[in-house]
Coordinates of C-alpha atoms in Angstrom, one line a residue:
M79 CA -16.4 181.8 -133.9
T80 CA -19.2 180.9 -136.2
T81 CA -23.0 181.1 -136.0
K82 CA -23.5 177.4 -136.9
E83 CA -23.7 174.6 -134.3
Y84 CA -21.3 171.7 -134.4
M85 CA -21.3 168.4 -132.6
Q86 CA -19.3 168.3 -129.5
C87 CA -19.2 164.5 -128.7
V88 CA -18.4 162.0 -131.4
T89 CA -18.2 158.2 -131.1
A90 CA -16.4 155.8 -133.4
V91 CA -18.8 153.3 -135.1
D92 CA -17.7 150.1 -136.7
G93 CA -19.0 149.7 -140.2
E94 CA -20.2 146.2 -139.5
W95 CA -22.6 147.6 -136.9
L96 CA -24.2 149.8 -139.5
A97 CA -24.6 146.9 -141.9
E98 CA -26.1 144.7 -139.2
L99 CA -28.6 147.3 -137.8
G100 CA -29.5 149.0 -141.1
P101 CA -28.9 146.6 -144.0
M102 CA -31.3 148.6 -146.2
F103 CA -29.0 151.6 -145.9
Y104 CA -25.5 150.2 -145.5
S105 CA -23.7 147.2 -146.9
I106 CA -20.1 145.9 -146.4
K107 CA -17.9 145.9 -149.3
H108 CA -15.5 143.0 -149.2
A109 CA -12.1 144.2 -150.2
G110 CA -10.1 142.1 -152.6
K111 CA -13.0 140.1 -154.0
T112 CA -14.0 140.2 -157.6
R113 CA -17.6 140.5 -158.8
Q114 CA -17.5 136.9 -159.9
E115 CA -16.5 135.7 -156.4
N116 CA -19.3 137.9 -154.8
R117 CA -21.9 136.4 -157.2
R118 CA -20.7 132.8 -156.4
R119 CA -20.9 133.5 -152.7
A120 CA -24.4 135.0 -153.0
K121 CA -25.5 132.0 -155.0
E122 CA -24.1 129.6 -152.3
E123 CA -26.0 131.6 -149.7
I124 CA -29.2 131.2 -151.6
T125 CA -28.8 127.5 -152.1
N126 CA -28.0 127.1 -148.3
M127 CA -31.2 129.1 -147.5
E128 CA -33.2 126.9 -149.9
E129 CA -31.8 123.8 -148.2
E130 CA -32.7 125.1 -144.8
M131 CA -36.2 126.0 -146.0
S132 CA -36.8 122.5 -147.4
L133 CA -35.6 120.9 -144.2
A134 CA -37.9 123.1 -142.1
Q135 CA -40.8 122.3 -144.4
E136 CA -40.1 118.5 -144.0
Q137 CA -40.0 118.9 -140.2
I138 CA -43.3 120.8 -140.2
R139 CA -44.9 118.1 -142.4
A140 CA -43.5 115.4 -140.2
R141 CA -45.0 117.1 -137.1
K142 CA -48.4 117.4 -138.8
E143 CA -48.4 113.8 -139.7
E144 CA -47.4 112.8 -136.2
Q145 CA -50.1 115.0 -134.8
E146 CA -52.7 113.4 -137.1
R147 CA -51.5 109.9 -136.1
K148 CA -51.9 110.8 -132.5
N149 CA -55.4 112.1 -133.1
N150 CA -56.5 109.1 -135.1
L151 CA -55.1 106.4 -132.7
G152 CA -58.1 106.3 -130.5
S153 CA -57.7 109.1 -128.1
V154 CA -61.3 110.0 -128.3
R155 CA -62.3 113.0 -126.3
V156 CA -65.8 113.8 -125.3
I157 CA -66.4 117.5 -125.4
K158 CA -69.3 118.7 -123.4
I159 CA -70.8 122.1 -124.1
C160 CA -72.7 123.6 -121.3
T161 CA -75.8 125.5 -122.4
P162 CA -77.7 127.8 -120.0
G163 CA -81.1 126.6 -119.1
R164 CA -80.5 123.1 -120.1
K165 CA -80.8 120.4 -117.4
E166 CA -78.1 117.9 -117.1
E167 CA -77.8 114.6 -115.2
T168 CA -75.3 116.2 -112.8
P169 CA -76.7 117.8 -109.7
M170 CA -77.1 121.6 -110.1
T171 CA -76.4 124.3 -107.5
P172 CA -79.4 124.7 -105.1
K173 CA -81.4 127.8 -105.4
R174 CA -81.4 128.4 -101.7
T175 CA -78.6 127.9 -99.2
P176 CA -79.3 125.0 -96.9
A177 CA -80.1 126.0 -93.3
R178 CA -77.4 123.8 -91.9
F179 CA -74.8 126.4 -93.1
G180 CA -76.4 129.0 -90.9
L181 CA -77.0 131.5 -93.7

């Protein structure tokens, strides 16, 4: 009976979904917790993240050291760079196809 449009289909959305998918817009307010408890919980989360970061850095450092040890243990690789026009000891492709192939 009005000139305005209204939505016909509506779906219920859990508040946790919004906080998970759009944390910059939505946050979950924990009922029954004081500001001091929230600060303590946030501080614990930060310390946990810092511990995880330090463990990850130690693992990265250990991997680098292991890689350097592997490289220094005598696995010497000879890298050969092919340059056009330079003659090598290896036989090159013949300029003409041999007659025995019938071409």
